[in-house]
mmCIF file of C-alpha atoms in Angstrom:
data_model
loop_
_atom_site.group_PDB
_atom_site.id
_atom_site.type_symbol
_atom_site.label_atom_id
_atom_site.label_comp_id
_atom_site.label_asym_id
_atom_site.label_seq_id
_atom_site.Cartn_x
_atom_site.Cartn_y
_atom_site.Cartn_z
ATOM 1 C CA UNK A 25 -44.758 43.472 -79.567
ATOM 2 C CA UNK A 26 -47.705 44.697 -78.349
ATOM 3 C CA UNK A 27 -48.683 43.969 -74.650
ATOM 4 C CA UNK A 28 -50.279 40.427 -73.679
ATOM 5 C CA UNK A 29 -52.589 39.037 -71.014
ATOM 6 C CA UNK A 30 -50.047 36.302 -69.210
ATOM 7 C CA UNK A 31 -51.976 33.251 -67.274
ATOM 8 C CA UNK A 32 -52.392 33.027 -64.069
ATOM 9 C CA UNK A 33 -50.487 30.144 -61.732
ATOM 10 C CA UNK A 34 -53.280 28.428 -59.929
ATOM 11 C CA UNK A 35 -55.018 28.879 -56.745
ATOM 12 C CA UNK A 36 -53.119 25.726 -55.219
ATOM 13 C CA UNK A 37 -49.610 27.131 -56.498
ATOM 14 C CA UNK A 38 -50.086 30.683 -54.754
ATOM 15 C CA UNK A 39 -51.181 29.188 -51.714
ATOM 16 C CA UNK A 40 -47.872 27.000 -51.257
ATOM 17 C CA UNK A 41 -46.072 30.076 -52.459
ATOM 18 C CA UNK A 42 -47.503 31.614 -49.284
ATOM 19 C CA UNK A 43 -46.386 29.153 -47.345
ATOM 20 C CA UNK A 44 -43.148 29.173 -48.444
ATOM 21 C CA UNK A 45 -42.071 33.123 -48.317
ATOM 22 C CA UNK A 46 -43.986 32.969 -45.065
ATOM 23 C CA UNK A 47 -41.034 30.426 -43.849
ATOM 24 C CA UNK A 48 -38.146 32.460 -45.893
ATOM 25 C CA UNK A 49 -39.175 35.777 -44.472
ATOM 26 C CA UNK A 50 -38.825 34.729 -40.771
ATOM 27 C CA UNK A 51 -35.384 33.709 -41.221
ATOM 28 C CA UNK A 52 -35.090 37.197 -43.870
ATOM 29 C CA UNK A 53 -36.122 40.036 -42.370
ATOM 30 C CA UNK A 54 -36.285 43.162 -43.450
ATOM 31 C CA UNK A 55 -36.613 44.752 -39.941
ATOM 32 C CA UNK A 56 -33.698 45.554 -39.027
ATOM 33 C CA UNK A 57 -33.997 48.230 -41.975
ATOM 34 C CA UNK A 58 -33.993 51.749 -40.413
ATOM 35 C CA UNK A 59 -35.760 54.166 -42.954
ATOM 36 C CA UNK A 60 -34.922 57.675 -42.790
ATOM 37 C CA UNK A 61 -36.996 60.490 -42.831
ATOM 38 C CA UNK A 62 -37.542 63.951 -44.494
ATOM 39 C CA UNK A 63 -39.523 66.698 -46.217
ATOM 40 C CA UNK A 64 -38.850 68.530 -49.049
ATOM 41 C CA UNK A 65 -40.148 72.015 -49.441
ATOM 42 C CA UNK A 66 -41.326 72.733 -53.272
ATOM 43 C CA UNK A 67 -41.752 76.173 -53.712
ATOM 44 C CA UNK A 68 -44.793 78.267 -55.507
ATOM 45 C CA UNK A 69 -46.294 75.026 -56.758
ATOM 46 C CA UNK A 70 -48.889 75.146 -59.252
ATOM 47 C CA UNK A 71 -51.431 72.994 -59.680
ATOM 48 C CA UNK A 72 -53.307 72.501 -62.610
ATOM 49 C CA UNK A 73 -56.115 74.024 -61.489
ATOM 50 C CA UNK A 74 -54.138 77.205 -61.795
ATOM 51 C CA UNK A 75 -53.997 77.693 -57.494
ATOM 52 C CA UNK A 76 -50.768 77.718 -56.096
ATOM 53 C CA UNK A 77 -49.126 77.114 -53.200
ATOM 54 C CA UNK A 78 -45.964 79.279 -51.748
ATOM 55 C CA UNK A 79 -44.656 75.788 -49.912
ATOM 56 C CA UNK A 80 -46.067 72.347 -50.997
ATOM 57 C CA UNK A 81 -44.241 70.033 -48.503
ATOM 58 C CA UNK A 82 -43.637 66.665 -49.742
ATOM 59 C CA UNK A 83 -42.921 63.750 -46.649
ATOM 60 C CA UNK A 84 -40.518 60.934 -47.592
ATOM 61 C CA UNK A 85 -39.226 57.677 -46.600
ATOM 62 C CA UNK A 86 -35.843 55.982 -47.744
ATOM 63 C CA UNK A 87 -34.449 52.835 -47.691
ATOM 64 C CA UNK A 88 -30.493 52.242 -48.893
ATOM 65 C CA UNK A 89 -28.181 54.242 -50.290
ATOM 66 C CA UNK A 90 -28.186 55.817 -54.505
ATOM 67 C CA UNK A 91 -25.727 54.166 -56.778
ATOM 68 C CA UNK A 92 -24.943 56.018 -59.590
ATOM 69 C CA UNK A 93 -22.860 54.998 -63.059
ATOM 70 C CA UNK A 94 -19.998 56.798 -64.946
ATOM 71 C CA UNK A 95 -22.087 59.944 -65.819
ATOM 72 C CA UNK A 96 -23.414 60.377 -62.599
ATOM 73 C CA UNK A 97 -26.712 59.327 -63.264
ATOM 74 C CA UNK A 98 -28.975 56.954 -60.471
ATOM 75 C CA UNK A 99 -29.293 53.512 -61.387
ATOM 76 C CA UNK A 100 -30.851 51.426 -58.327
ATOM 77 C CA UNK A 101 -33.767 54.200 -57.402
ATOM 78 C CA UNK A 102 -37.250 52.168 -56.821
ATOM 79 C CA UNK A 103 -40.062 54.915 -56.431
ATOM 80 C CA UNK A 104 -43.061 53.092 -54.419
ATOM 81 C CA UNK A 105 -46.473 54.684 -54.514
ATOM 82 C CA UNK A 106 -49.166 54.023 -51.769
ATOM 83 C CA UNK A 107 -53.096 54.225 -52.194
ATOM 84 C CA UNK A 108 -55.607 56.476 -51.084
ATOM 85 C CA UNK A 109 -55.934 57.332 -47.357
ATOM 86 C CA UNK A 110 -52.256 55.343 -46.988
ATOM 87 C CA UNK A 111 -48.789 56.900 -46.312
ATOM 88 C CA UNK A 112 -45.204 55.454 -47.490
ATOM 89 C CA UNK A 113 -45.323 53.903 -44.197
ATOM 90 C CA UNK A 114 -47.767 51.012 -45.075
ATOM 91 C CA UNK A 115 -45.222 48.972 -47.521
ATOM 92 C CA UNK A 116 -42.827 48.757 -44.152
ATOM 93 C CA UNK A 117 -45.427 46.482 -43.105
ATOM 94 C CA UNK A 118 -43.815 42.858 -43.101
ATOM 95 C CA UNK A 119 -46.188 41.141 -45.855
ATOM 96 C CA UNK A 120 -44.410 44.066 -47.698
ATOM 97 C CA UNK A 121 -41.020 44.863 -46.227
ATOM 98 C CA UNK A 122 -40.027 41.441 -44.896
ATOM 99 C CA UNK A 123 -40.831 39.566 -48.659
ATOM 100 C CA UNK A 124 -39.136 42.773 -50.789
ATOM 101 C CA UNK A 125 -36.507 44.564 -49.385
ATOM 102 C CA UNK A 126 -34.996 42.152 -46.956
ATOM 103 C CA UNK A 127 -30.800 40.731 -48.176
ATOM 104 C CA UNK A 128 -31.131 38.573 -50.992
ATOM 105 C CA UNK A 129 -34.670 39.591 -51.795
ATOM 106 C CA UNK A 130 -35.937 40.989 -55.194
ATOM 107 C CA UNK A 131 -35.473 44.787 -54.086
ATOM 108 C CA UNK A 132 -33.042 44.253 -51.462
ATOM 109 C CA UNK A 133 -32.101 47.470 -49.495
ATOM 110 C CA UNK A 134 -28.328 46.722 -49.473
ATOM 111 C CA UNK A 135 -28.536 47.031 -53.648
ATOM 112 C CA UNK A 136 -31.238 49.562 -54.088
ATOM 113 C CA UNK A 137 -32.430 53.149 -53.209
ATOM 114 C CA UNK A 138 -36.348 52.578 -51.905
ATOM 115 C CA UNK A 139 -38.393 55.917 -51.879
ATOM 116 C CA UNK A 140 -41.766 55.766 -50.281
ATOM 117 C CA UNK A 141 -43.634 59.002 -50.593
ATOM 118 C CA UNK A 142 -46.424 60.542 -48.328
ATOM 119 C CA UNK A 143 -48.887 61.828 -51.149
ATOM 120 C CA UNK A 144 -49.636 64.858 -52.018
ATOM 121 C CA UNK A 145 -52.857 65.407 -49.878
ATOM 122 C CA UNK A 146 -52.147 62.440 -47.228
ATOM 123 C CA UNK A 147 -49.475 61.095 -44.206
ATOM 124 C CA UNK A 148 -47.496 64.093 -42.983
ATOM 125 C CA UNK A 149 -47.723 65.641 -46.467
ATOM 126 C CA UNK A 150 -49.282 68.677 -47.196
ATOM 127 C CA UNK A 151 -52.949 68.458 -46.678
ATOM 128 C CA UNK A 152 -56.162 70.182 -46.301
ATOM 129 C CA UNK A 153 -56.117 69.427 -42.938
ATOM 130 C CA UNK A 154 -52.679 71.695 -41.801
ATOM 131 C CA UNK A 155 -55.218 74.307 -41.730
ATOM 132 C CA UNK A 156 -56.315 75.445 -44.619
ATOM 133 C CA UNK A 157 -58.993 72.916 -44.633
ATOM 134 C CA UNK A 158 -61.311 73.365 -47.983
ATOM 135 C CA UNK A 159 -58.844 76.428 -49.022
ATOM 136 C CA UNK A 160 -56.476 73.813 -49.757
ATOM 137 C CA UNK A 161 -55.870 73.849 -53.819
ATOM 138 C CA UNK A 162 -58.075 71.254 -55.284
ATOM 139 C CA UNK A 163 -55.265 68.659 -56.430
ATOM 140 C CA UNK A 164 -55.313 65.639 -58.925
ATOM 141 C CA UNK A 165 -53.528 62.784 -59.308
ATOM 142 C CA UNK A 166 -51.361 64.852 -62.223
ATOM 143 C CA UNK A 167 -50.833 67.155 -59.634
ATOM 144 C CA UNK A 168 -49.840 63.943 -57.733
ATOM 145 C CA UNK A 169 -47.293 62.775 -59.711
ATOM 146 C CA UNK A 170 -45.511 66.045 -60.538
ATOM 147 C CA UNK A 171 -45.220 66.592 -56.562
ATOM 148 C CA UNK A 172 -43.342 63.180 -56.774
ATOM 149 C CA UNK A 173 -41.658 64.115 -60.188
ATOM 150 C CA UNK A 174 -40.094 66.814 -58.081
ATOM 151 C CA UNK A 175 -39.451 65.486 -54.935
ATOM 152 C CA UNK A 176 -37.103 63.242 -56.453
ATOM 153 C CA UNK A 177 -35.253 65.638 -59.300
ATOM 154 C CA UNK A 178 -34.434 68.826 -57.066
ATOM 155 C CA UNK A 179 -34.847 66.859 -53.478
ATOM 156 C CA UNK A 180 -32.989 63.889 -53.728
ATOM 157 C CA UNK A 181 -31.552 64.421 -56.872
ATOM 158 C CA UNK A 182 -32.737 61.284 -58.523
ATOM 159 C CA UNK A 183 -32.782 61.830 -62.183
ATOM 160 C CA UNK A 184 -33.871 57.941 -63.189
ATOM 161 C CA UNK A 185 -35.958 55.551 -61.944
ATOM 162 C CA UNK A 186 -35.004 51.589 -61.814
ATOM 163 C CA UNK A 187 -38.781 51.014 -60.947
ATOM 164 C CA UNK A 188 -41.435 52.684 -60.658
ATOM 165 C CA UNK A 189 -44.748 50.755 -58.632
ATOM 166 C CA UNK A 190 -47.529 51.868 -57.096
ATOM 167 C CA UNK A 191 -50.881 49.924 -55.846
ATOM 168 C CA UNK A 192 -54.715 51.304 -55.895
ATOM 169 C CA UNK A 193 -54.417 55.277 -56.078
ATOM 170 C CA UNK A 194 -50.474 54.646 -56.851
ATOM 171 C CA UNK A 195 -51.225 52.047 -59.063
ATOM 172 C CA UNK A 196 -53.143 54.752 -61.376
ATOM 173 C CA UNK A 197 -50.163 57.439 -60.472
ATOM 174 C CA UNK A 198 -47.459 54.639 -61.995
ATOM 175 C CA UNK A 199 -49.415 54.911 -65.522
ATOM 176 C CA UNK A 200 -49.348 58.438 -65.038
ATOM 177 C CA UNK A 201 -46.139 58.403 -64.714
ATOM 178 C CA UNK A 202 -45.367 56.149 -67.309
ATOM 179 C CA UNK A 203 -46.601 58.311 -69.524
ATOM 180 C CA UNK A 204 -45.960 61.785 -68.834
ATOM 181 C CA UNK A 205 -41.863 60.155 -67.734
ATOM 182 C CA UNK A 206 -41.670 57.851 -70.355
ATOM 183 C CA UNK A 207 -37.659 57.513 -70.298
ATOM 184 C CA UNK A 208 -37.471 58.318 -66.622
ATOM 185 C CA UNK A 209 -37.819 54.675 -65.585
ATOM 186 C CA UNK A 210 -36.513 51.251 -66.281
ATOM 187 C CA UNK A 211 -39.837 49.224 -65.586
ATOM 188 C CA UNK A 212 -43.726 49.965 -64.020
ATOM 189 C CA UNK A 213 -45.557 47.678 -62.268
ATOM 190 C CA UNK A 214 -49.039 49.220 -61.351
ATOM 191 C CA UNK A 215 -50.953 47.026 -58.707
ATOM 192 C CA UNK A 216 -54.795 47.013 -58.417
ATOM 193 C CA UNK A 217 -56.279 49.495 -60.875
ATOM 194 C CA UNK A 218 -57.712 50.054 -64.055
ATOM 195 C CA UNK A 219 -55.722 52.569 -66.823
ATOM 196 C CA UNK A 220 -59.232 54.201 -68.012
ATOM 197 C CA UNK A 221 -61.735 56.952 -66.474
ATOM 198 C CA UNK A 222 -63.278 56.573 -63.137
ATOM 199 C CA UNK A 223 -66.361 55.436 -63.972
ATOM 200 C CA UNK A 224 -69.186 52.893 -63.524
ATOM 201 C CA UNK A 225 -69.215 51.509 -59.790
ATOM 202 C CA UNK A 226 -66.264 52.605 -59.145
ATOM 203 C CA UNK A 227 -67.168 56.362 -59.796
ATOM 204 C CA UNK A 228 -70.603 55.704 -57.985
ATOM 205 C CA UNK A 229 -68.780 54.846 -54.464
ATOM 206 C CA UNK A 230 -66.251 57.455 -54.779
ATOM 207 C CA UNK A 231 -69.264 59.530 -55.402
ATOM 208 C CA UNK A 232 -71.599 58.568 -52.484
ATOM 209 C CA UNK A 233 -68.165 59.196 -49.818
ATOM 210 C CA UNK A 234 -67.950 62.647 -51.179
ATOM 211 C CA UNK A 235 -71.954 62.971 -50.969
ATOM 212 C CA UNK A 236 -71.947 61.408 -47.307
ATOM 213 C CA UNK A 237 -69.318 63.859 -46.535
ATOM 214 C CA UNK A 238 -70.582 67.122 -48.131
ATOM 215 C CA UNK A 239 -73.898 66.768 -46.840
ATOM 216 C CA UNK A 240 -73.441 65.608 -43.365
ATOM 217 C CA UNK A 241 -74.465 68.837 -42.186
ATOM 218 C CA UNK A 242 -71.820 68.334 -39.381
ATOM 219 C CA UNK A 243 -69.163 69.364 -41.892
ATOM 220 C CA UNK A 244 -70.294 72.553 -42.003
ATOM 221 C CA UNK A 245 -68.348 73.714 -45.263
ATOM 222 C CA UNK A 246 -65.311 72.047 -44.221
ATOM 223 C CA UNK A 247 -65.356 74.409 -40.863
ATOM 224 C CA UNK A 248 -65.624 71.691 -38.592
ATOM 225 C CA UNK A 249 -64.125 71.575 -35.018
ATOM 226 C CA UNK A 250 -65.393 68.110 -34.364
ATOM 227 C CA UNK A 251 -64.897 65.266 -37.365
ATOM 228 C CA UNK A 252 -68.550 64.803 -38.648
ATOM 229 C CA UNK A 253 -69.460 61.759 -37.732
ATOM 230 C CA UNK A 254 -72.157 60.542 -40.578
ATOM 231 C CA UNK A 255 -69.247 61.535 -43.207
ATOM 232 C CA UNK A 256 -66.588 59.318 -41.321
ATOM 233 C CA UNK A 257 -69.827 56.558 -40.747
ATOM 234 C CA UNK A 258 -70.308 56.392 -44.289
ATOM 235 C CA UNK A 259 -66.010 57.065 -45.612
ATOM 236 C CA UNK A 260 -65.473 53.910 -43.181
ATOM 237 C CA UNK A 261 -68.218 51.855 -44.551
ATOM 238 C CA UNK A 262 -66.986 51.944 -48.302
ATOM 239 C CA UNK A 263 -63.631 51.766 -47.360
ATOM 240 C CA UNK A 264 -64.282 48.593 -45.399
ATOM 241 C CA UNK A 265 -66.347 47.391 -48.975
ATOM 242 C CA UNK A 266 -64.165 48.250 -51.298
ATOM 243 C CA UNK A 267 -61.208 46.586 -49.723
ATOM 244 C CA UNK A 268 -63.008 43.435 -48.560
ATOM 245 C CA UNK A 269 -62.251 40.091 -49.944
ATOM 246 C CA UNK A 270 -65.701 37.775 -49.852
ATOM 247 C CA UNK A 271 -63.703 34.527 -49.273
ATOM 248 C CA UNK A 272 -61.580 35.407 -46.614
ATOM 249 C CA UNK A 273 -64.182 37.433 -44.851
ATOM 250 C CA UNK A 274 -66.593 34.883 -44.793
ATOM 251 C CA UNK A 275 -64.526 32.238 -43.072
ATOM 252 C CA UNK A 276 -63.380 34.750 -40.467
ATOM 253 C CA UNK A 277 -66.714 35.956 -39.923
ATOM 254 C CA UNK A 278 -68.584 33.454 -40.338
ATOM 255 C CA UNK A 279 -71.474 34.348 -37.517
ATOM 256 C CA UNK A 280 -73.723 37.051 -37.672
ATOM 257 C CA UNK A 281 -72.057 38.010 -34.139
ATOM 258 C CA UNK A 282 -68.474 38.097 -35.365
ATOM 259 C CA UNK A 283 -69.310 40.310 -38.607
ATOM 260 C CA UNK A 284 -70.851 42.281 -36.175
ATOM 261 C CA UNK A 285 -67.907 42.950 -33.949
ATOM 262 C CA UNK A 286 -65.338 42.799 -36.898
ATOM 263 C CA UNK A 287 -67.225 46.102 -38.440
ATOM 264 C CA UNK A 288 -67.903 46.984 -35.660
ATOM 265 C CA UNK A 289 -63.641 47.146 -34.503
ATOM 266 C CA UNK A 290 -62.729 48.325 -37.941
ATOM 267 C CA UNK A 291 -65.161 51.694 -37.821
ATOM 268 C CA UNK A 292 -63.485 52.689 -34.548
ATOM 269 C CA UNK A 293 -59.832 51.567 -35.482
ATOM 270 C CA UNK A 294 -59.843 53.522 -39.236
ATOM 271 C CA UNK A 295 -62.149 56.415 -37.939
ATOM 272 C CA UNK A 296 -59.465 57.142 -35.347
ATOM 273 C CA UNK A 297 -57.397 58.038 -38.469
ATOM 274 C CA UNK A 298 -59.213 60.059 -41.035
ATOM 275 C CA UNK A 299 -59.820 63.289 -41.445
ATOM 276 C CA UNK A 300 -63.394 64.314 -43.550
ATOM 277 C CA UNK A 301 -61.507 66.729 -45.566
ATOM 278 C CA UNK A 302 -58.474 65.015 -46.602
ATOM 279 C CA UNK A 303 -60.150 62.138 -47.169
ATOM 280 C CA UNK A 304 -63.012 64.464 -49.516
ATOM 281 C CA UNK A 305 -59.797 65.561 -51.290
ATOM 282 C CA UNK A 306 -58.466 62.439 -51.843
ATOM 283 C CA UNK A 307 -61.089 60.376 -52.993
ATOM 284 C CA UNK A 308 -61.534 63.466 -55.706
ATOM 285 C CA UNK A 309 -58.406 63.978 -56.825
ATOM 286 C CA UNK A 310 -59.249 60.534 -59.285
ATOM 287 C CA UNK A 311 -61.829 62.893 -61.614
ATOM 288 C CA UNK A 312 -59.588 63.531 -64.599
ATOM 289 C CA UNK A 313 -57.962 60.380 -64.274
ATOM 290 C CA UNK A 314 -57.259 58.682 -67.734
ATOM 291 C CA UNK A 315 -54.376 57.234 -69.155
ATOM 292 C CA UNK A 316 -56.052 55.240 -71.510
ATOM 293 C CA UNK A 317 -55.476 57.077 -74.589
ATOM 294 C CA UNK A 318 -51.835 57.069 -74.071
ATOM 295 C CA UNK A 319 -51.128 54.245 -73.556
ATOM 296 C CA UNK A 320 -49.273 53.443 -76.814
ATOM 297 C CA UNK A 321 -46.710 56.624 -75.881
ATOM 298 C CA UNK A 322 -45.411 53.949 -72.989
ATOM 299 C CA UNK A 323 -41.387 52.677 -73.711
ATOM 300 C CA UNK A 324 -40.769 51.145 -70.465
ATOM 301 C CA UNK A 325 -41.859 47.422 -69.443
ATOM 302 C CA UNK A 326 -44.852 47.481 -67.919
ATOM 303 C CA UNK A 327 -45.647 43.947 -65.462
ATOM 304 C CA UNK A 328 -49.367 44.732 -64.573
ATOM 305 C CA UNK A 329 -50.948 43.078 -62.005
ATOM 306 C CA UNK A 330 -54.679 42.842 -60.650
ATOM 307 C CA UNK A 331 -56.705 40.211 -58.339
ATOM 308 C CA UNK A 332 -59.575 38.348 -59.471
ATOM 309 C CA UNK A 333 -61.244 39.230 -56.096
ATOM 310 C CA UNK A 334 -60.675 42.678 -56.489
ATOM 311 C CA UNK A 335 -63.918 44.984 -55.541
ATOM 312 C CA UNK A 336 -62.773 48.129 -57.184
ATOM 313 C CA UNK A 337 -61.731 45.898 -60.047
ATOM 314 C CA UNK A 338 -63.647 43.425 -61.334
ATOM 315 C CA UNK A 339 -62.179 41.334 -63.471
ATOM 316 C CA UNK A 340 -65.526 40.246 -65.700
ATOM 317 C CA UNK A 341 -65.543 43.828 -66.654
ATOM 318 C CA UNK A 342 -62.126 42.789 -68.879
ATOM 319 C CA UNK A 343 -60.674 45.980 -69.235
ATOM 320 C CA UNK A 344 -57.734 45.465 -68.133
ATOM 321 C CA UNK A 345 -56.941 42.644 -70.848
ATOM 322 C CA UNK A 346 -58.384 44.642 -73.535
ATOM 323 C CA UNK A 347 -56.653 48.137 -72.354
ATOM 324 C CA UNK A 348 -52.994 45.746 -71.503
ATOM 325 C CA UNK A 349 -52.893 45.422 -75.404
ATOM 326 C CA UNK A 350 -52.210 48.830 -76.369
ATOM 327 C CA UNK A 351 -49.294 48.904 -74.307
ATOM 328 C CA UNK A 352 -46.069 48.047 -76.345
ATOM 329 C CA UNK A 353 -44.279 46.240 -73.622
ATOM 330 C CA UNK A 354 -46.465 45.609 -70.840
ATOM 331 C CA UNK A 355 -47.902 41.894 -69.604
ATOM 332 C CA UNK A 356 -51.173 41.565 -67.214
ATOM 333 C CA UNK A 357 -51.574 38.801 -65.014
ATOM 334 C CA UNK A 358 -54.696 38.566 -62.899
ATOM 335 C CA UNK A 359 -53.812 36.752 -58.598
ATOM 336 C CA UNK A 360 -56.713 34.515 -58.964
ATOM 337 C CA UNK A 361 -59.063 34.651 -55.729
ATOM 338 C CA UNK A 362 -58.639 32.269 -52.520
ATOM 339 C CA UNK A 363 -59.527 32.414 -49.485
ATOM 340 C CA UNK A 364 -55.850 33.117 -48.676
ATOM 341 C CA UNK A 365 -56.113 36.396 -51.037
ATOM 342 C CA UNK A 366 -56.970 39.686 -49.459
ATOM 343 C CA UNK A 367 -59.389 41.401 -52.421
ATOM 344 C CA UNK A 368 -58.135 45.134 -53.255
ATOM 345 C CA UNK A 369 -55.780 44.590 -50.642
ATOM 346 C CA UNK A 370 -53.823 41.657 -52.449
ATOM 347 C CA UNK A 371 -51.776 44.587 -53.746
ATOM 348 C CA UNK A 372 -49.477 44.751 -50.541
ATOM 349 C CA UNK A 373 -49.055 41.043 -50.320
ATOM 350 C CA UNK A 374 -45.992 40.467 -51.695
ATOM 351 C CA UNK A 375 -46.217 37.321 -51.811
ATOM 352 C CA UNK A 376 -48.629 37.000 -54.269
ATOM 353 C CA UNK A 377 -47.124 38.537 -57.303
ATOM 354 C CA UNK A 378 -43.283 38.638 -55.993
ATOM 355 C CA UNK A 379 -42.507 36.265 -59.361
ATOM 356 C CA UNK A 380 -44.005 38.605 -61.566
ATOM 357 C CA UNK A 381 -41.752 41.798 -60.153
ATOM 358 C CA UNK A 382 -39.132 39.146 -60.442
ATOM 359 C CA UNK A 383 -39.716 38.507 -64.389
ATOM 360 C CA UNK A 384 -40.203 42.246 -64.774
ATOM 361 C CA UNK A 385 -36.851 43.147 -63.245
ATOM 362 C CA UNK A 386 -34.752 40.000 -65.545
ATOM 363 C CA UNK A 387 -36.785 41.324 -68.568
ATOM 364 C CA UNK A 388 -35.974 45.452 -68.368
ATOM 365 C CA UNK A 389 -31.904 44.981 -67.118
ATOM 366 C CA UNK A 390 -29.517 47.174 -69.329
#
């Protein structure tokens, strides 16, 4: 059966599902998870470009311990891909951590092995910014996912995936993997993007950051000493954008004085973080992005998930309904918009689409 566009539970029922994992998770915590740390050194890396690298050092975070069945294979790994300019770090955060991976919860610590990845290219990865600034090979998200591919095979020797997930940027690496992996994992749920080209707005932002950045002639070739600050100005400006959610931001801002200090706060607070050239590299590493013509080649379940108040995704484009049906096994459901949703962001709000990782873990069990 080909894949199918599921409806959506209404505005009023996701709202009093927030309430009610809000309650849980108090009483469920996830906290007193410790993850542990470490970095895996790949050796002469290629990249697709043809560059290499002599050490390509992937970060990691774990949660649990592998389980493994009668021919030693892994059968409770859960790979969890972050979006661009994030780290692994982010989905510790507790509208994450404390509705997921808490006991009892749908990917419960005690019963599975949680990897969270630093991207290629971002956290404490490597990056353009260790010092070889715009020397740094000129990576894409297949590059990407065959950093991960390895990181788990020859570093933690995880030869099969219960779940793959990833949201934005990760959200596009979890078709890629999908497809170039197809038996490597049990299930995929990709969170927030579309499985086609870059293109149309969403090509035109990315375009204007790399523009703002290039030109500022502060970044002088990537030789900078001192971040250029009309490149950051304009990275933090369509990050802030691209990630807002109209609903939401217009009740909590709802004077021209308290949009003002809210943009304001969040230039300062996400400028502190961001480097020009990582973030360049990033935000290009999506140009030869595009699953779409393989999507047919995917055997795994696929629960794919997008919100209605989704900048970078806009649902009245309807690609993702049209694109959801050339995928054998895969189900999209679009988090319709509130002013309790968080736009792009609704992707790390578990709470919003826990019952749909729910179904997709009962439907792909061996």
């Amino acid at each position: 059966m080909h894949g199918r566009v599921l409806s959506s539970t209404s505005a009023l029922v996701v709202v009093l599902l927030l309430a009610a994992s809000c309650a849980a998770y108090q009483s469920n915590s996830a906290g007193s998870i410790v993850p542990q740390e470490g970095d895996y050194i790949a050796h002469n890396f290629q990249f697709r470009s043809g560059e290499t690298l002599p050490e390509l050092r992937p970060h990691y975070r774990t949660l649990g311990k592998p389980a493994y069945n009668a021919s030693g294979g892994v059968t409770n790994a859960v790979l969890i891909l972050h979006g661009t300019g994030g780290s692994g770090q982010q989905f510790l955060a507790p509208q994450f951590a404390n509705v997921l991976f808490g006991r009892g919860q749908l990917l419960d610590a005690n019963r599975y092995f949680i990897i969270l990845p630093d991207n290629l290219g971002h956290g404490s990865s490597s990056k353009p910014s260790d010092g070889m600034r715009t020397r740094f090979p000129q990576y894409d998200y297949d590059d990407m996912v065959a950093a991960q591919h390895e990181l788990l095979e020859r570093g933690l020797s995880v030869n099969h995936l219960r779940l793959v997930m990833g949201t934005s940027m990760g959200c596009m690496h979890a078709w890629v993997w999908a497809e170039t992996y197809p038996t490597f994992m049990d299930a995929v749920m990709p969170l927030a993007c579309l499985p086609v080209p870059i293109a149309g707005r969403n090509r035109i932002w990315r375009k204007m950051v790399m523009d703002g950045i290039s030109q500022d002639p502060d970044w002088k070739n990537g030789e900078y000493t001192t971040e250029p600050r009309a490149g950051l100005q304009i990275s933090t400006d369509f990050l802030l954008i691209a990630g807002s959610a109209p609903l939401a931001m217009q009740k909590d801002n709802a004077t021209r004085d308290s949009a003002d200090n809210y943009l304001n706060g969040y230039t300062k607070r996400v400028a502190a973080h961001l480097d020009a050239n990582d973030f360049l590299y990033a935000v290009n590493a999506s140009r030869n992005y595009d699953p779409s013509q393989r999507l047919g080649a995917i055997v795994a379940p696929v629960m794919y998930v997008n919100s209605a108040d989704d900048f970078i995704n806009p649902p009245e484009l309807g690609i993702a309904e049209r694109e959801i049906r050339n995928v054998k096994n895969g189900r999209f459901v679009l988090i319709p918009a509130s002013d309790q949703t968080h736009g792009h962001g609704t992707h790390t709000w578990a709470v919003f689409w826990q019952q749909y990782l729910g179904q997709l873990l009962d439907s792909s069990q061996h």
